[in-house]
Amino acid sequence: MTATEPRRAEAATGSTPGTGPTARSGGRRPRGRPAMYTTYAQDMALLNTRGKKVGLGALLVLAVLLPFVLQDDLLRLLATGCVLSIGAIGLNLVTGYAGQVSLGHAFFLGVGAYTASVVAGDPEDEEVWGLGITFLPVWLLAAGVVAAVLGLVVAPLASRLRGLYLAIVTLGLVFIGEHVFREWDSLTGGVGVGRQAAEPVLFGMDLSRRSESFSGDQQMYWLMLAMLLLFALVGRNIARSAMGRSFAAVRDRDIAAEITGVDVRRVKRRAFVVSSFYAGCAGALWYSILGFIDPSSFGLLLSVQFIAMVLIGGVATISGSIMGAFFIALLPRLTRELPAYLPFLSSSATDTPNVFQFETLLYGLLIVLFLIFEPRGLYGVWIRVRNYWKAWPFSY
């Protein structure tokens, strides 16, 4: 470095060496000023701002400490919300990111649940199949792989269709699955009988049963929270990778994407396979919480519920999938209290009208309202609130 270079720097910046804002702060950027992205990698980072890092850290600490302050029934509900979030992320990858409308999510959830129950089932049971492998990673991976293989079988048909035609094809999977699950007694146990779900055994310890220090619901909540963090991290990395960008290209303009070299059919197949894998794992984990699988559980309403999670939470966002899943998971807890305030609603399924019919109506109503008034879902509401406080006290 020559002697004239400091003078040139001084003339260019209008300040003397050692007196600039960066120098006064010890070589760091002053506080209160957002850091400027200078590389593409910085802009695409998983947590690219300090606020995101601090916020996520605080949220994780709060989530881990919840079992010490909440009752077991609420923890079971939150564990269910974590599992539903995994399934919603999978549906959002194929519907939100890749633009392929799928109404067959319930079918892949059922495939995952029954695969896990067969792998972990009692081999001495003469009524239903069982392999006796209770180790959680084994039956969870098997559930995802079998669902993904079936998704790969359906994908060539679905990759040739779009829009309403694709929705009808995937809707057919739900009715096929309902028929198979009702009639295949050696797999499902039969209607009205069912079978036991896979037990979450990890290193010889059944996490659904009480241990010396924690209850079964506390352990299940921590397990499902860890599973959600893992699947959400993988899903977010898929979304910001080359695969995720190809999903978005096909969603926005598939013809333009094909002209630029994107293999549209291969991208659609990948989206279906990844979504099916997520659904299979979610189905296996969900019914390990419930403990019992009934063949009538995987109907059209279940697919509609997952569509509601994606639309209410926010399309093409991982955070929105989690928000929508927890919203739908907590909604029945609120609606079951309505008979105390609305006498014409019954809490019995045999009476009309009842809270279960009201829940079904509410799912459709919420989808319509969010599509009209808040297309970006709960994630869009959060973005508006965040931007307001970032710009406060200014209105722009």
CSV table of C-alpha atoms in Angstrom, one decimal:
chain,number,residue,atom,x,y,z
A,1,MET,CA,0.0,0.0,0.0
A,2,THR,CA,1.5,3.3,-1.1
A,3,ALA,CA,1.6,6.5,1.0
A,4,THR,CA,-0.9,8.2,-1.3
A,5,GLU,CA,-3.7,5.5,-0.9
A,6,PRO,CA,-4.9,6.7,2.6
A,7,ARG,CA,-5.2,10.3,1.2
A,8,ARG,CA,-7.2,9.0,-1.7
A,9,ALA,CA,-9.5,7.1,0.7
A,10,GLU,CA,-9.8,10.3,2.8
A,11,ALA,CA,-10.7,12.3,-0.2
A,12,ALA,CA,-13.3,9.8,-1.4
A,13,THR,CA,-15.0,9.4,1.9
A,14,GLY,CA,-14.7,13.0,3.1
A,15,SER,CA,-13.3,12.0,6.5
A,16,THR,CA,-9.9,11.4,8.0
A,17,PRO,CA,-8.6,7.9,8.7
A,18,GLY,CA,-9.8,6.6,12.1
A,19,THR,CA,-12.7,9.0,12.4
A,20,GLY,CA,-15.4,7.4,10.1
A,21,PRO,CA,-18.5,5.7,11.5
A,22,THR,CA,-17.1,2.2,11.0
A,23,ALA,CA,-13.8,3.1,12.7
A,24,ARG,CA,-15.6,4.7,15.7
A,25,SER,CA,-17.6,1.4,16.2
A,26,GLY,CA,-14.5,-0.7,16.2
A,27,GLY,CA,-14.6,-1.8,12.6
A,28,ARG,CA,-18.3,-3.0,12.8
A,29,ARG,CA,-21.4,-1.5,11.2
A,30,PRO,CA,-23.1,1.0,13.5
A,31,ARG,CA,-26.2,-0.3,15.3
A,32,GLY,CA,-29.6,0.6,14.0
A,33,ARG,CA,-28.6,0.4,10.3
A,34,PRO,CA,-29.5,-2.7,8.3
A,35,ALA,CA,-26.6,-4.6,6.8
A,36,MET,CA,-26.4,-4.4,3.1
A,37,TYR,CA,-26.2,-7.7,1.2
A,38,THR,CA,-23.1,-7.8,-1.0
A,39,THR,CA,-23.4,-11.4,-2.2
A,40,TYR,CA,-26.2,-13.7,-3.4
A,41,ALA,CA,-25.3,-16.1,-0.7
A,42,GLN,CA,-26.1,-13.5,2.0
A,43,ASP,CA,-29.5,-12.8,0.5
A,44,MET,CA,-30.3,-16.6,0.3
A,45,ALA,CA,-29.1,-17.4,3.8
A,46,LEU,CA,-31.5,-19.4,6.0
A,47,LEU,CA,-31.5,-16.6,8.7
A,48,ASN,CA,-30.3,-13.5,6.9
A,49,THR,CA,-31.0,-10.9,9.6
A,50,ARG,CA,-30.2,-10.6,13.2
A,51,GLY,CA,-33.9,-10.2,14.0
A,52,LYS,CA,-34.7,-13.6,12.5
A,53,LYS,CA,-32.0,-15.3,14.5
A,54,VAL,CA,-33.0,-13.7,17.8
A,55,GLY,CA,-36.7,-14.3,17.1
A,56,LEU,CA,-36.3,-17.9,16.1
A,57,GLY,CA,-34.0,-18.6,19.1
A,58,ALA,CA,-36.6,-17.1,21.5
A,59,LEU,CA,-39.4,-19.0,20.0
A,60,LEU,CA,-37.5,-22.3,20.3
A,61,VAL,CA,-36.6,-21.6,23.9
A,62,LEU,CA,-40.3,-20.9,24.6
A,63,ALA,CA,-41.4,-24.1,22.8
A,64,VAL,CA,-39.0,-26.3,24.7
A,65,LEU,CA,-40.1,-24.9,28.1
A,66,LEU,CA,-43.9,-25.2,27.4
A,67,PRO,CA,-44.2,-28.7,28.9
A,68,PHE,CA,-43.2,-27.4,32.3
A,69,VAL,CA,-46.2,-24.9,32.4
A,70,LEU,CA,-49.0,-26.6,30.3
A,71,GLN,CA,-51.3,-29.5,31.1
A,72,ASP,CA,-50.9,-32.8,29.3
A,73,ASP,CA,-54.1,-32.4,27.2
A,74,LEU,CA,-52.8,-29.1,25.8
A,75,LEU,CA,-49.4,-30.7,25.1
A,76,ARG,CA,-51.0,-33.5,23.2
A,77,LEU,CA,-52.8,-30.9,21.1
A,78,LEU,CA,-49.6,-29.0,20.4
A,79,ALA,CA,-47.9,-32.3,19.5
A,80,THR,CA,-50.7,-32.9,17.0
A,81,GLY,CA,-50.1,-29.4,15.6
A,82,CYS,CA,-46.4,-30.2,15.1
A,83,VAL,CA,-47.3,-33.3,13.1
A,84,LEU,CA,-50.0,-31.6,11.1
A,85,SER,CA,-47.4,-28.9,10.2
A,86,ILE,CA,-45.2,-31.6,8.7
A,87,GLY,CA,-48.0,-32.7,6.5
A,88,ALA,CA,-48.9,-29.1,5.6
A,89,ILE,CA,-45.3,-28.4,4.6
A,90,GLY,CA,-45.4,-31.4,2.2
A,91,LEU,CA,-48.7,-30.2,0.6
A,92,ASN,CA,-47.3,-26.7,0.3
A,93,LEU,CA,-44.3,-27.9,-1.5
A,94,VAL,CA,-46.4,-29.5,-4.3
A,95,THR,CA,-49.3,-27.0,-4.3
A,96,GLY,CA,-47.8,-23.7,-3.1
A,97,TYR,CA,-44.3,-23.9,-4.5
A,98,ALA,CA,-44.8,-26.2,-7.6
A,99,GLY,CA,-48.4,-25.1,-8.3
A,100,GLN,CA,-49.8,-28.6,-8.6
A,101,VAL,CA,-53.2,-28.7,-6.9
A,102,SER,CA,-53.4,-32.0,-4.9
A,103,LEU,CA,-56.5,-33.2,-3.1
A,104,GLY,CA,-55.1,-36.7,-2.4
A,105,HIS,CA,-53.1,-35.9,0.7
A,106,ALA,CA,-55.3,-38.0,2.9
A,107,PHE,CA,-54.4,-41.1,0.8
A,108,PHE,CA,-50.7,-40.7,1.4
A,109,LEU,CA,-51.3,-40.0,5.1
A,110,GLY,CA,-53.1,-43.3,5.3
A,111,VAL,CA,-50.4,-45.1,3.5
A,112,GLY,CA,-47.8,-43.8,5.9
A,113,ALA,CA,-49.9,-44.6,9.0
A,114,TYR,CA,-50.5,-48.2,7.9
A,115,THR,CA,-47.0,-48.8,6.7
A,116,ALA,CA,-45.6,-47.7,10.1
A,117,SER,CA,-48.2,-49.9,11.9
A,118,VAL,CA,-47.2,-53.0,9.8
A,119,VAL,CA,-43.5,-52.4,10.3
A,120,ALA,CA,-43.9,-51.9,14.1
A,121,GLY,CA,-46.8,-54.4,14.5
A,122,ASP,CA,-46.8,-57.6,16.5
A,123,PRO,CA,-45.7,-60.4,14.3
A,124,GLU,CA,-47.6,-63.0,16.4
A,125,ASP,CA,-51.0,-61.2,15.8
A,126,GLU,CA,-53.0,-63.5,13.5
A,127,GLU,CA,-55.5,-60.8,12.5
A,128,VAL,CA,-53.2,-58.2,11.0
A,129,TRP,CA,-49.7,-58.1,9.6
A,130,GLY,CA,-46.7,-57.1,11.7
A,131,LEU,CA,-43.0,-57.2,11.4
A,132,GLY,CA,-42.1,-56.3,15.0
A,133,ILE,CA,-39.6,-53.5,14.3
A,134,THR,CA,-40.5,-50.9,16.8
A,135,PHE,CA,-37.5,-48.6,16.4
A,136,LEU,CA,-38.9,-45.2,15.5
A,137,PRO,CA,-36.5,-44.2,12.7
A,138,VAL,CA,-37.1,-47.5,10.9
A,139,TRP,CA,-40.9,-47.4,10.7
A,140,LEU,CA,-40.9,-43.6,10.1
A,141,LEU,CA,-38.5,-43.9,7.2
A,142,ALA,CA,-40.5,-46.9,5.8
A,143,ALA,CA,-43.7,-44.9,6.0
A,144,GLY,CA,-42.2,-42.0,4.1
A,145,VAL,CA,-40.5,-44.2,1.5
A,146,VAL,CA,-43.6,-46.3,0.7
A,147,ALA,CA,-45.7,-43.2,0.4
A,148,ALA,CA,-43.1,-41.6,-1.9
A,149,VAL,CA,-43.0,-44.7,-4.1
A,150,LEU,CA,-46.8,-44.6,-4.5
A,151,GLY,CA,-46.4,-40.8,-5.3
A,152,LEU,CA,-43.9,-41.7,-7.9
A,153,VAL,CA,-46.4,-44.2,-9.5
A,154,VAL,CA,-49.1,-41.5,-9.6
A,155,ALA,CA,-46.7,-38.7,-10.7
A,156,PRO,CA,-46.4,-39.6,-14.4
A,157,LEU,CA,-50.2,-39.3,-14.8
A,158,ALA,CA,-50.3,-36.1,-12.7
A,159,SER,CA,-47.4,-34.5,-14.6
A,160,ARG,CA,-49.4,-34.5,-17.8
A,161,LEU,CA,-52.3,-32.5,-16.2
A,162,ARG,CA,-52.8,-29.2,-14.6
A,163,GLY,CA,-55.5,-27.2,-12.7
A,164,LEU,CA,-58.9,-28.8,-12.3
A,165,TYR,CA,-58.0,-32.0,-14.2
A,166,LEU,CA,-55.1,-32.6,-11.8
A,167,ALA,CA,-57.3,-32.0,-8.8
A,168,ILE,CA,-59.8,-34.5,-10.0
A,169,VAL,CA,-57.1,-37.2,-10.5
A,170,THR,CA,-55.7,-36.7,-7.0
A,171,LEU,CA,-59.2,-36.6,-5.6
A,172,GLY,CA,-59.7,-40.1,-7.1
A,173,LEU,CA,-56.8,-41.3,-4.9
A,174,VAL,CA,-58.9,-40.5,-1.8
A,175,PHE,CA,-61.8,-42.7,-3.0
A,176,ILE,CA,-59.5,-45.5,-4.0
A,177,GLY,CA,-57.7,-45.3,-0.6
A,178,GLU,CA,-61.0,-45.4,1.2
A,179,HIS,CA,-62.1,-48.6,-0.6
A,180,VAL,CA,-58.8,-50.3,-0.1
A,181,PHE,CA,-58.6,-49.4,3.6
A,182,ARG,CA,-62.1,-50.7,4.2
A,183,GLU,CA,-61.7,-54.0,2.4
A,184,TRP,CA,-58.1,-55.0,3.2
A,185,ASP,CA,-58.7,-56.4,6.7
A,186,SER,CA,-55.2,-58.0,7.0
A,187,LEU,CA,-53.7,-54.6,6.7
A,188,THR,CA,-56.1,-52.3,8.4
A,189,GLY,CA,-58.0,-54.6,10.8
A,190,GLY,CA,-61.4,-53.8,9.1
A,191,VAL,CA,-64.0,-51.2,9.6
A,192,GLY,CA,-65.1,-50.8,13.2
A,193,VAL,CA,-62.1,-52.8,14.4
A,194,GLY,CA,-59.0,-51.0,13.2
A,195,ARG,CA,-55.5,-51.6,14.5
A,196,GLN,CA,-52.9,-50.3,16.9
A,197,ALA,CA,-50.7,-47.6,15.5
A,198,ALA,CA,-46.9,-47.7,15.7
A,199,GLU,CA,-45.4,-47.0,19.1
A,200,PRO,CA,-42.6,-44.4,19.3
A,201,VAL,CA,-39.8,-46.5,20.7
A,202,LEU,CA,-36.4,-44.9,20.7
A,203,PHE,CA,-33.4,-46.8,22.1
A,204,GLY,CA,-35.6,-49.2,24.0
A,205,MET,CA,-37.8,-46.5,25.6
A,206,ASP,CA,-41.4,-46.0,24.6
A,207,LEU,CA,-41.8,-42.3,24.5
A,208,SER,CA,-45.6,-42.5,24.7
A,209,ARG,CA,-45.4,-44.0,28.2
A,210,ARG,CA,-44.5,-42.1,31.4
A,211,SER,CA,-40.8,-42.2,32.5
A,212,GLU,CA,-39.3,-41.5,35.9
A,213,SER,CA,-39.1,-37.8,35.2
A,214,PHE,CA,-41.6,-36.8,32.5
A,215,SER,CA,-45.1,-37.8,31.4
A,216,GLY,CA,-45.8,-39.5,28.1
A,217,ASP,CA,-47.4,-36.4,26.7
A,218,GLN,CA,-44.4,-34.3,27.6
A,219,GLN,CA,-42.0,-36.7,25.8
A,220,MET,CA,-44.3,-37.0,22.8
A,221,TYR,CA,-44.4,-33.2,22.5
A,222,TRP,CA,-40.6,-32.8,22.6
A,223,LEU,CA,-40.3,-35.6,20.0
A,224,MET,CA,-42.8,-34.1,17.6
A,225,LEU,CA,-41.3,-30.7,18.1
A,226,ALA,CA,-37.9,-32.1,17.1
A,227,MET,CA,-39.5,-33.8,14.1
A,228,LEU,CA,-41.1,-30.5,13.0
A,229,LEU,CA,-37.8,-28.7,13.2
A,230,LEU,CA,-36.1,-31.3,11.1
A,231,PHE,CA,-38.7,-31.5,8.4
A,232,ALA,CA,-39.2,-27.7,8.4
A,233,LEU,CA,-35.4,-27.2,7.9
A,234,VAL,CA,-35.3,-29.7,5.1
A,235,GLY,CA,-38.4,-28.1,3.5
A,236,ARG,CA,-36.9,-24.6,3.7
A,237,ASN,CA,-33.7,-25.7,2.2
A,238,ILE,CA,-35.6,-27.4,-0.7
A,239,ALA,CA,-37.5,-24.2,-1.3
A,240,ARG,CA,-34.4,-22.1,-1.5
A,241,SER,CA,-32.4,-24.6,-3.6
A,242,ALA,CA,-32.3,-25.1,-7.3
A,243,MET,CA,-35.1,-27.6,-6.9
A,244,GLY,CA,-37.3,-25.1,-5.2
A,245,ARG,CA,-36.5,-22.5,-7.9
A,246,SER,CA,-37.5,-25.0,-10.6
A,247,PHE,CA,-40.8,-25.6,-8.6
A,248,ALA,CA,-41.5,-21.9,-8.7
A,249,ALA,CA,-40.7,-21.6,-12.4
A,250,VAL,CA,-43.1,-24.4,-13.3
A,251,ARG,CA,-45.8,-22.8,-11.1
A,252,ASP,CA,-45.5,-19.4,-12.6
A,253,ARG,CA,-45.0,-20.1,-16.3
A,254,ASP,CA,-44.5,-23.8,-17.2
A,255,ILE,CA,-44.1,-23.1,-20.9
A,256,ALA,CA,-41.5,-20.4,-20.2
A,257,ALA,CA,-39.7,-22.7,-17.8
A,258,GLU,CA,-39.5,-25.4,-20.4
A,259,ILE,CA,-38.1,-23.0,-23.0
A,260,THR,CA,-35.3,-22.1,-20.6
A,261,GLY,CA,-34.3,-25.7,-20.1
A,262,VAL,CA,-36.4,-26.9,-17.1
A,263,ASP,CA,-37.7,-30.4,-17.5
A,264,VAL,CA,-41.3,-29.7,-16.4
A,265,ARG,CA,-42.5,-33.3,-16.1
A,266,ARG,CA,-39.4,-34.2,-14.0
A,267,VAL,CA,-40.0,-31.2,-11.7
A,268,LYS,CA,-43.7,-32.2,-11.2
A,269,ARG,CA,-42.7,-35.8,-10.4
A,270,ARG,CA,-40.1,-34.6,-7.9
A,271,ALA,CA,-42.7,-32.3,-6.2
A,272,PHE,CA,-45.2,-35.2,-5.9
A,273,VAL,CA,-42.6,-37.6,-4.5
A,274,VAL,CA,-41.3,-35.1,-1.9
A,275,SER,CA,-44.9,-34.2,-0.9
A,276,SER,CA,-45.8,-37.8,-0.6
A,277,PHE,CA,-42.8,-38.5,1.6
A,278,TYR,CA,-43.8,-35.7,3.9
A,279,ALA,CA,-47.4,-37.0,4.0
A,280,GLY,CA,-46.4,-40.5,4.8
A,281,CYS,CA,-44.1,-39.5,7.7
A,282,ALA,CA,-46.8,-37.1,9.0
A,283,GLY,CA,-49.4,-39.9,8.9
A,284,ALA,CA,-47.2,-42.3,10.8
A,285,LEU,CA,-46.3,-39.7,13.5
A,286,TRP,CA,-49.9,-38.5,13.9
A,287,TYR,CA,-51.4,-41.9,14.6
A,288,SER,CA,-48.5,-42.8,16.9
A,289,ILE,CA,-49.9,-39.9,19.0
A,290,LEU,CA,-53.5,-41.2,18.7
A,291,GLY,CA,-52.5,-44.8,19.3
A,292,PHE,CA,-55.2,-46.3,17.0
A,293,ILE,CA,-56.0,-46.3,13.3
A,294,ASP,CA,-59.5,-46.6,11.9
A,295,PRO,CA,-59.9,-47.2,8.1
A,296,SER,CA,-62.6,-44.5,7.9
A,297,SER,CA,-60.2,-41.7,9.0
A,298,PHE,CA,-58.7,-41.0,5.6
A,299,GLY,CA,-61.6,-39.3,3.7
A,300,LEU,CA,-62.1,-36.2,1.7
A,301,LEU,CA,-62.6,-34.0,4.7
A,302,LEU,CA,-59.0,-34.8,5.8
A,303,SER,CA,-57.7,-33.6,2.5
A,304,VAL,CA,-59.8,-30.4,2.7
A,305,GLN,CA,-58.4,-29.8,6.2
A,306,PHE,CA,-54.9,-29.8,4.8
A,307,ILE,CA,-55.9,-27.6,1.9
A,308,ALA,CA,-57.3,-25.2,4.6
A,309,MET,CA,-54.0,-25.3,6.5
A,310,VAL,CA,-52.0,-24.2,3.4
A,311,LEU,CA,-54.5,-21.5,2.3
A,312,ILE,CA,-55.1,-20.1,5.8
A,313,GLY,CA,-51.4,-20.2,6.8
A,314,GLY,CA,-50.0,-18.9,3.5
A,315,VAL,CA,-49.2,-20.4,0.1
A,316,ALA,CA,-45.6,-21.0,-0.8
A,317,THR,CA,-44.2,-20.4,2.7
A,318,ILE,CA,-42.9,-22.9,5.3
A,319,SER,CA,-43.8,-20.6,8.2
A,320,GLY,CA,-47.3,-20.2,6.8
A,321,SER,CA,-47.7,-24.0,6.7
A,322,ILE,CA,-46.9,-24.2,10.4
A,323,MET,CA,-49.2,-21.3,11.3
A,324,GLY,CA,-52.1,-22.8,9.3
A,325,ALA,CA,-51.6,-26.3,10.8
A,326,PHE,CA,-51.6,-25.0,14.4
A,327,PHE,CA,-54.6,-22.9,13.6
A,328,ILE,CA,-56.6,-25.9,12.3
A,329,ALA,CA,-55.3,-28.1,15.2
A,330,LEU,CA,-56.5,-25.6,17.8
A,331,LEU,CA,-59.8,-24.8,16.1
A,332,PRO,CA,-61.7,-27.9,17.4
A,333,ARG,CA,-60.7,-27.0,20.9
A,334,LEU,CA,-62.5,-23.7,20.5
A,335,THR,CA,-65.6,-25.0,18.6
A,336,ARG,CA,-66.2,-27.7,21.2
A,337,GLU,CA,-67.0,-24.9,23.7
A,338,LEU,CA,-69.6,-23.3,21.5
A,339,PRO,CA,-72.6,-25.3,22.8
A,340,ALA,CA,-72.2,-23.5,26.1
A,341,TYR,CA,-72.8,-20.2,24.3
A,342,LEU,CA,-75.0,-21.3,21.4
A,343,PRO,CA,-77.7,-23.5,22.7
A,344,PHE,CA,-79.0,-24.6,19.3
A,345,LEU,CA,-75.6,-26.4,18.6
A,346,SER,CA,-75.4,-29.9,20.1
A,347,SER,CA,-72.2,-31.6,21.2
A,348,SER,CA,-73.6,-35.0,20.2
A,349,ALA,CA,-72.9,-36.3,16.7
A,350,THR,CA,-76.4,-37.8,16.5
A,351,ASP,CA,-78.2,-34.5,16.8
A,352,THR,CA,-78.5,-31.8,14.2
A,353,PRO,CA,-77.1,-29.2,14.1
A,354,ASN,CA,-73.9,-30.2,16.0
A,355,VAL,CA,-70.4,-28.8,16.5
A,356,PHE,CA,-68.9,-31.4,14.1
A,357,GLN,CA,-71.1,-30.1,11.2
A,358,PHE,CA,-70.3,-26.6,12.2
A,359,GLU,CA,-66.5,-27.4,12.0
A,360,THR,CA,-66.9,-28.8,8.5
A,361,LEU,CA,-68.8,-25.6,7.5
A,362,LEU,CA,-66.2,-23.5,9.1
A,363,TYR,CA,-63.3,-25.0,7.2
A,364,GLY,CA,-65.0,-24.0,3.9
A,365,LEU,CA,-66.0,-20.6,5.2
A,366,LEU,CA,-62.4,-19.8,6.3
A,367,ILE,CA,-61.0,-20.9,3.0
A,368,VAL,CA,-63.3,-18.6,1.1
A,369,LEU,CA,-62.7,-15.6,3.5
A,370,PHE,CA,-59.0,-15.9,3.4
A,371,LEU,CA,-58.9,-16.3,-0.4
A,372,ILE,CA,-61.0,-13.1,-0.7
A,373,PHE,CA,-59.6,-10.9,2.0
A,374,GLU,CA,-56.2,-12.2,2.8
A,375,PRO,CA,-54.7,-14.3,0.0
A,376,ARG,CA,-51.3,-14.5,1.7
A,377,GLY,CA,-52.9,-16.1,4.8
A,378,LEU,CA,-51.7,-15.7,8.4
A,379,TYR,CA,-48.2,-15.3,7.1
A,380,GLY,CA,-49.3,-12.2,5.1
A,381,VAL,CA,-50.8,-10.8,8.3
A,382,TRP,CA,-47.5,-11.3,10.1
A,383,ILE,CA,-45.6,-9.6,7.3
A,384,ARG,CA,-47.9,-6.5,7.4
A,385,VAL,CA,-47.5,-6.3,11.2
A,386,ARG,CA,-43.7,-6.7,11.0
A,387,ASN,CA,-43.4,-4.0,8.3
A,388,TYR,CA,-45.6,-1.6,10.2
A,389,TRP,CA,-43.3,-1.7,13.2
A,390,LYS,CA,-40.2,-1.6,11.1
A,391,ALA,CA,-41.4,1.6,9.5
A,392,TRP,CA,-43.0,3.1,12.7
A,393,PRO,CA,-43.6,6.0,13.2
A,394,PHE,CA,-43.7,6.6,9.5
A,395,SER,CA,-46.5,5.3,7.3
A,396,TYR,CA,-44.4,4.1,4.4
